XYZ file of C-alpha atoms in Angstrom:
366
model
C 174.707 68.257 1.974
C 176.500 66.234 -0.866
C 174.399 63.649 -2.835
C 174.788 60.464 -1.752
C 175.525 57.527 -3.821
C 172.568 55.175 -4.646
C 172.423 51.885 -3.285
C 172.086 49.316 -5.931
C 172.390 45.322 -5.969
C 171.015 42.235 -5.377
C 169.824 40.385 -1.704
C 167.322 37.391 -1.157
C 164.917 37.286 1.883
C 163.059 34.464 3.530
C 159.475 35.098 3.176
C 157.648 33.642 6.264
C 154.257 32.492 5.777
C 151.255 34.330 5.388
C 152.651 37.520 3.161
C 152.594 38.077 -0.837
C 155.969 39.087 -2.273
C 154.401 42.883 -2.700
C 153.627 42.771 0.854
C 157.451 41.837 1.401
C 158.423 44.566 -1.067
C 156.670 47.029 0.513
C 157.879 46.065 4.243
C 161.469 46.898 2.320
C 160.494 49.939 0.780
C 159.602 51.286 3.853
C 162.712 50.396 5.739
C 164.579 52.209 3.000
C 162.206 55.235 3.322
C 162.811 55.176 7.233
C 166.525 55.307 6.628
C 166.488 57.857 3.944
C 164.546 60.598 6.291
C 167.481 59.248 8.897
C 170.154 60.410 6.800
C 168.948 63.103 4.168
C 166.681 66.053 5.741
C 165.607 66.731 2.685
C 163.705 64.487 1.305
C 160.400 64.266 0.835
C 157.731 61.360 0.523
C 158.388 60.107 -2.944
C 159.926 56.275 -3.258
C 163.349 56.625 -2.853
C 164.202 53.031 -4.426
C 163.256 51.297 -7.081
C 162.443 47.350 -5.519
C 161.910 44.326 -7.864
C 161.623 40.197 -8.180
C 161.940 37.677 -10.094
C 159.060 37.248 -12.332
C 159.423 33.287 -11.952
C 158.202 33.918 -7.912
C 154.925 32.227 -6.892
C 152.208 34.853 -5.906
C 151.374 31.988 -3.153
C 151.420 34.293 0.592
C 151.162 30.034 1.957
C 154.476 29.944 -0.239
C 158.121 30.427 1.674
C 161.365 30.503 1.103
C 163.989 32.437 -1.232
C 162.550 35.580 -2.059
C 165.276 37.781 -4.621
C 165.121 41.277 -4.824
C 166.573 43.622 -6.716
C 167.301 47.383 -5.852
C 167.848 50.292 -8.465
C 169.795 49.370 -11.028
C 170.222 45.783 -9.245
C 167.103 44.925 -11.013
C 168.621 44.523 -14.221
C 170.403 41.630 -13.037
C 167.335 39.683 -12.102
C 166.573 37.910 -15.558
C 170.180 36.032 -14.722
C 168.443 35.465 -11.895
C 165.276 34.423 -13.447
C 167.415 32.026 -15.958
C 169.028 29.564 -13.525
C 167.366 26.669 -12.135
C 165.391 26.597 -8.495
C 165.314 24.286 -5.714
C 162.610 23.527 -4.084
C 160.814 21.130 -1.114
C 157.253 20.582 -1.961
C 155.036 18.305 0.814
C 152.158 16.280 -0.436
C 149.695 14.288 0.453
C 148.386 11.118 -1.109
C 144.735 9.533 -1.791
C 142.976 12.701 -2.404
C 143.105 15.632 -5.213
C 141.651 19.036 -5.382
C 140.175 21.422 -8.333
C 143.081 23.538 -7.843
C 145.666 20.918 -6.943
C 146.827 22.366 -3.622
C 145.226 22.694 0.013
C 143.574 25.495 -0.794
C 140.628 23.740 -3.577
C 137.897 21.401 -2.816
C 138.372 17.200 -3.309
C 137.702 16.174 -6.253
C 138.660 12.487 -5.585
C 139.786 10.172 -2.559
C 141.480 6.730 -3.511
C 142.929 4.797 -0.271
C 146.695 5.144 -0.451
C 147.708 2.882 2.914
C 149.140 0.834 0.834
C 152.013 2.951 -0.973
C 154.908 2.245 0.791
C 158.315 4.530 1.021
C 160.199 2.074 -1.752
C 157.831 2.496 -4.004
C 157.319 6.251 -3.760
C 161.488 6.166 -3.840
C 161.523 4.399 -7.139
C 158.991 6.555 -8.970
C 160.424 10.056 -8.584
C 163.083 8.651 -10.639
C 161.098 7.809 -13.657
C 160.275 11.653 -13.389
C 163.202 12.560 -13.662
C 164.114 14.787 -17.114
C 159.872 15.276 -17.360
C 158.894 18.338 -19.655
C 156.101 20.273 -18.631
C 154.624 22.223 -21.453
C 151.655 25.384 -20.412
C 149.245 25.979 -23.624
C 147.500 28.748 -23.188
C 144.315 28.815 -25.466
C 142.781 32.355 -25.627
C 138.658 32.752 -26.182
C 137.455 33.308 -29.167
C 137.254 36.733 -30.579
C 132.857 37.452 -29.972
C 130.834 37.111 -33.477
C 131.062 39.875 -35.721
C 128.195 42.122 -35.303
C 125.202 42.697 -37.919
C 125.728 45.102 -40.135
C 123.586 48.528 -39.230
C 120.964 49.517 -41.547
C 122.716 53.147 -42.042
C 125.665 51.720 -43.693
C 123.865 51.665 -47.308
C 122.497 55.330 -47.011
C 126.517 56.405 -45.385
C 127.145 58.481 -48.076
C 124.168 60.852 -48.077
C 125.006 62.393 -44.028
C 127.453 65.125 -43.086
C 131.033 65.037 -42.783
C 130.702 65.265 -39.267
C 128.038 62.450 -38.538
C 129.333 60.004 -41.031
C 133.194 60.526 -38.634
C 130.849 59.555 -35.660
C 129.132 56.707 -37.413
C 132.559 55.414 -38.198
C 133.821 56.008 -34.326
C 131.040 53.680 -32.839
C 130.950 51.271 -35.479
C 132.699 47.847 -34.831
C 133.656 46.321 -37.957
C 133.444 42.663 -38.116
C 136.182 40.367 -37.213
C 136.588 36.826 -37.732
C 136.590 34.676 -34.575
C 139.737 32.857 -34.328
C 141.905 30.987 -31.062
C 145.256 32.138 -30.568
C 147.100 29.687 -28.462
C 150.214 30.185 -27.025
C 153.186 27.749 -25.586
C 155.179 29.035 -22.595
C 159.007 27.877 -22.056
C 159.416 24.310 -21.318
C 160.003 23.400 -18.010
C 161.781 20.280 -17.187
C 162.710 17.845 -13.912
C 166.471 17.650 -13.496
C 166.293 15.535 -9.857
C 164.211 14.514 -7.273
C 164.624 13.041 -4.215
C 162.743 11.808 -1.502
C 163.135 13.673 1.705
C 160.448 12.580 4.099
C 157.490 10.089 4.131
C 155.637 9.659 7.080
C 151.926 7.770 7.750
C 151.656 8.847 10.956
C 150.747 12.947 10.578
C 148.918 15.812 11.788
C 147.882 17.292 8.425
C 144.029 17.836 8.164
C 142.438 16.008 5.420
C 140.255 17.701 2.695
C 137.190 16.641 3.499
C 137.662 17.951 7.157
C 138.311 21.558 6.238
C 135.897 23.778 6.929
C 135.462 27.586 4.508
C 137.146 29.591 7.167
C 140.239 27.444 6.701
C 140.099 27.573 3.022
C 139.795 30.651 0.310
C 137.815 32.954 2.485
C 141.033 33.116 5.032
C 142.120 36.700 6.269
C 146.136 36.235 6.399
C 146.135 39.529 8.078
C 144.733 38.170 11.001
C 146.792 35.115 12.166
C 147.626 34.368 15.175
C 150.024 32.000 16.835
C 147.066 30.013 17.940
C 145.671 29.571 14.383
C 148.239 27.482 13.029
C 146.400 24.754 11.949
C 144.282 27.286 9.552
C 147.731 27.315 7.196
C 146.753 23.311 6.689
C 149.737 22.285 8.852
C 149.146 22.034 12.809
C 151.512 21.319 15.558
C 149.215 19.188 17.393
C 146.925 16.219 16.274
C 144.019 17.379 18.429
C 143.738 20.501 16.456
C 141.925 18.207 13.517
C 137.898 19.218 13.742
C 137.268 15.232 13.718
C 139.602 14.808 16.934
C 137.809 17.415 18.858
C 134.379 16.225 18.068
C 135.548 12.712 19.598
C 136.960 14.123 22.689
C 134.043 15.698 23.385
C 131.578 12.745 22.954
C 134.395 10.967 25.362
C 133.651 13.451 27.427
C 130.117 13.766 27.199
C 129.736 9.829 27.941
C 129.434 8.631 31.526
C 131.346 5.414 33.060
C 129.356 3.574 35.208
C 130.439 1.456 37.978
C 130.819 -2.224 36.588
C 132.450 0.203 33.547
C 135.303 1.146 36.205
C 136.001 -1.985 37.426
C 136.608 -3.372 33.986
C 140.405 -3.839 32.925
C 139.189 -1.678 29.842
C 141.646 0.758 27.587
C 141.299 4.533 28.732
C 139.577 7.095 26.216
C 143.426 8.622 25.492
C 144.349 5.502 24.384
C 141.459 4.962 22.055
C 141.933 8.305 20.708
C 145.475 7.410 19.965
C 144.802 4.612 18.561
C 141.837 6.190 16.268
C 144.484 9.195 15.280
C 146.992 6.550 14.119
C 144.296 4.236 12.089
C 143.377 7.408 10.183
C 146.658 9.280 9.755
C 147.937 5.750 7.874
C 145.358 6.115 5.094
C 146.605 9.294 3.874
C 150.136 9.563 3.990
C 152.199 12.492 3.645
C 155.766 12.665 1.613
C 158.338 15.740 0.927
C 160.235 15.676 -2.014
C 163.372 17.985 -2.967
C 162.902 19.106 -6.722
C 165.520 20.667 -9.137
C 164.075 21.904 -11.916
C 163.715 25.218 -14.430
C 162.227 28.193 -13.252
C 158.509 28.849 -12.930
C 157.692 24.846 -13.234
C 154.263 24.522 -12.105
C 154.899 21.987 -8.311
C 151.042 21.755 -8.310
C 151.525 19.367 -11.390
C 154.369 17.870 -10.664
C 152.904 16.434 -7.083
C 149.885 15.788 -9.171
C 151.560 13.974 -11.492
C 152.999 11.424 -8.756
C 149.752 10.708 -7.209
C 148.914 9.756 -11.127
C 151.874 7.761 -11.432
C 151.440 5.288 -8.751
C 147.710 4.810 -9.609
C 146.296 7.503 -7.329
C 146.277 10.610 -6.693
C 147.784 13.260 -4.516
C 147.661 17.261 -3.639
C 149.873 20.211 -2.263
C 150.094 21.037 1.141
C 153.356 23.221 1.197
C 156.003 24.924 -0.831
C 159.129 25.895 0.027
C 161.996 27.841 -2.315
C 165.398 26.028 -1.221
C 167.312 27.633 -3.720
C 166.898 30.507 -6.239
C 169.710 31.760 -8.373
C 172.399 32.344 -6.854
C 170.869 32.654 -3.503
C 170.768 29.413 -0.920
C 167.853 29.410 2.087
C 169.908 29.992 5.104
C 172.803 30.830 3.779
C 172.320 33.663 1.451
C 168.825 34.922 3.082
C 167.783 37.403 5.327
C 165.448 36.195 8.204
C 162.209 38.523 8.422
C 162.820 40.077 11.200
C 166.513 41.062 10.193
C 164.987 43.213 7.079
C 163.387 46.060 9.182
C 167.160 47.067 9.510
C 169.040 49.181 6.691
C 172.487 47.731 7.431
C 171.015 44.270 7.228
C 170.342 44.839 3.712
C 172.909 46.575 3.074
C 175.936 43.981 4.331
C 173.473 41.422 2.857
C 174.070 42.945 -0.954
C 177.582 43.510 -0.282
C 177.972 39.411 0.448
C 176.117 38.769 -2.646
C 178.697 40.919 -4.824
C 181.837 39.204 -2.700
C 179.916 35.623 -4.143
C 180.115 36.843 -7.162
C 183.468 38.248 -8.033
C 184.827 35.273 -6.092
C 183.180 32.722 -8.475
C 184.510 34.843 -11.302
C 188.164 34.348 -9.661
C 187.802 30.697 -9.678
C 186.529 30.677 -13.407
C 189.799 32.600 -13.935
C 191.812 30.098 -12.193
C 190.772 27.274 -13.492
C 188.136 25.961 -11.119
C 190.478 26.307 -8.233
C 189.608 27.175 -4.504
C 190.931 30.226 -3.016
């Protein structure tokens, strides 16, 4: 049989919740390997592709959106990639922070935030705008030098071969010193407010319980168990709303009770949902900025800004070179299919040498 030519380019998938971009890579390797035994006979287990990223990717699995991956030689072209700037929608949620700055950490702090209004959320992401976010990284200090054994006087009265093995194990002193390093810049080139809402079904921090936090399997959810991402569908899924339903239920009405033009329970829970949903409101920003620019800070940052403070509760990758969400993606259920992937890398090179074409001519449409 004749050897067939490698397949080689660029495609973007969107990652659903729940899965790390090597789980995603993997899922594709596979499909690859299922379509190589397809077509060549002989070929055995080895990889058959090489699969890559961008290194500017969040290793987030709660993280979704643009995923870009690179196959054989295609991986070459993903520092381009890598260089352009991302778009991306971040959600929030004001009056509380965590240790790590996201859903995920414990609260640090709770400031009421009822009174932030849309307007005034509006008119501070544009003071933001053009921020530089600088990383230091400040590496330990090297551990103090070691005493100096009492065999180093007397070295030069042992064998050839004991003094080499004296010299193997011995650590010669170093001075301790910090070596700090500065990363790339990363800088805010728009904002824009998307969404802010008072009125939500987001779980607060304080209301989380470990299973819904760092101990979480991914693996195993469910459809049911939607609420465990930090995001339910349904306001009765909060622990504090079930507790109150069931001492509503738990309470008996008595007679005179009945006959009393008095609210119903559904109504006071409705009412109690709304009071407490309006202390913590929730916003979603669109953010274009450089590659790899740390949204934990940046949401951080606001809650800062308007005198209080403010955490992560999802991330979502809009835009990543020259791939769009939507547009440019593969859905997750589409990559278990080799022609998928393989009409999906032959778009992106179409994209390409038709943005080329329009350099040539000027900036003019086809």
């Amino acid at each position: 049989m004749a050897k067939k030519e490698k397949v080689q380019g660029l495609f973007a998938v969107n990652k659903p919740k729940g899965l790390t971009v090597h789980q995603v890579l993997e899922f594709i390797n596979q499909t690859f390997r299922r379509h190589a035994e397809a077509t060549r006979f002989e070929m055995t287990r080895r990889q058959v592709v090489e699969l890559g990223t961008c290194m500017s990717l969040t290793t987030k699995s709660w993280a979704t959106g643009v995923v870009v991956v690179g196959v054989n030689q295609g991986n070459r072209l993903l520092k381009e990639q890598e260089k352009m700037n991302e778009i991306i929608h971040a959600t929030g949620m004001l009056g509380f922070s965590t240790d790590t700055r996201d859903f995920k950490g414990d609260p640090v702090r709770q400031i009421p935030a009822a009174q932030i209004g849309k307007d005034t959320l509006a008119e501070l992401l544009q003071k933001l705008v053009g921020k530089v976010y600088n990383r230091e990284i400040t590496m330990p200090a090297t551990p103090p030098a070691p005493e100096k054994p009492a065999w180093i006087t007397h070295l030069n009265t042992f064998g050839k071969k004991k003094k080499k093995k004296l010299l193997q194990e011995y650590t010669r002193p170093r001075p301790a010193e910090k070596v700090i390093e500065f990363t790339t810049p990363k800088k805010i080139y728009r904002m824009e407010l998307l969404d802010f809402k008072k009125l939500h079904s987001y779980p607060l921090p304080t209301e989380r319980t470990r299973k819904y936090d760092n101990d979480y399997d991914y693996e195993d959810e469910g459809e049911d168990d939607e609420y465990k991402w930090g995001g339910p569908s349904t306001p009765l899924a909060s622990p504090s709303v079930q507790r109150m339903i069931k001492s509503l239920a738990k309470t008996p009405m008595s007679s005179k009770a009945t006959s009393m033009p008095t609210a119903s329970p559904l109504t006071n829970l409705i009412k109690s949902i709304e009071s407490k949903a309006h202390e913590n409101p929730i916003f979603k920003v669109e953010i274009e900025c450089s590659p790899s620019t740390p949204i934990e800070r940046v949401i951080h940052d606001i809650g800062l800004s308007l005198n209080n403070a403010a955490y992560l509760l999802e991330i979502e990758r809009i835009k990543q070179g020259d791939f769009i969400l939507h547009e440019d993606t593969l859905d997750w259920e589409q990559c278990g299919e080799f022609d998928n992937i393989y009409d999906a890398m032959n778009n992106w090179i179409r994209k390409v040498r038709r943005r080329e074409l329009q350099k040539e001519l000027g900036g003019r449409n086809l």
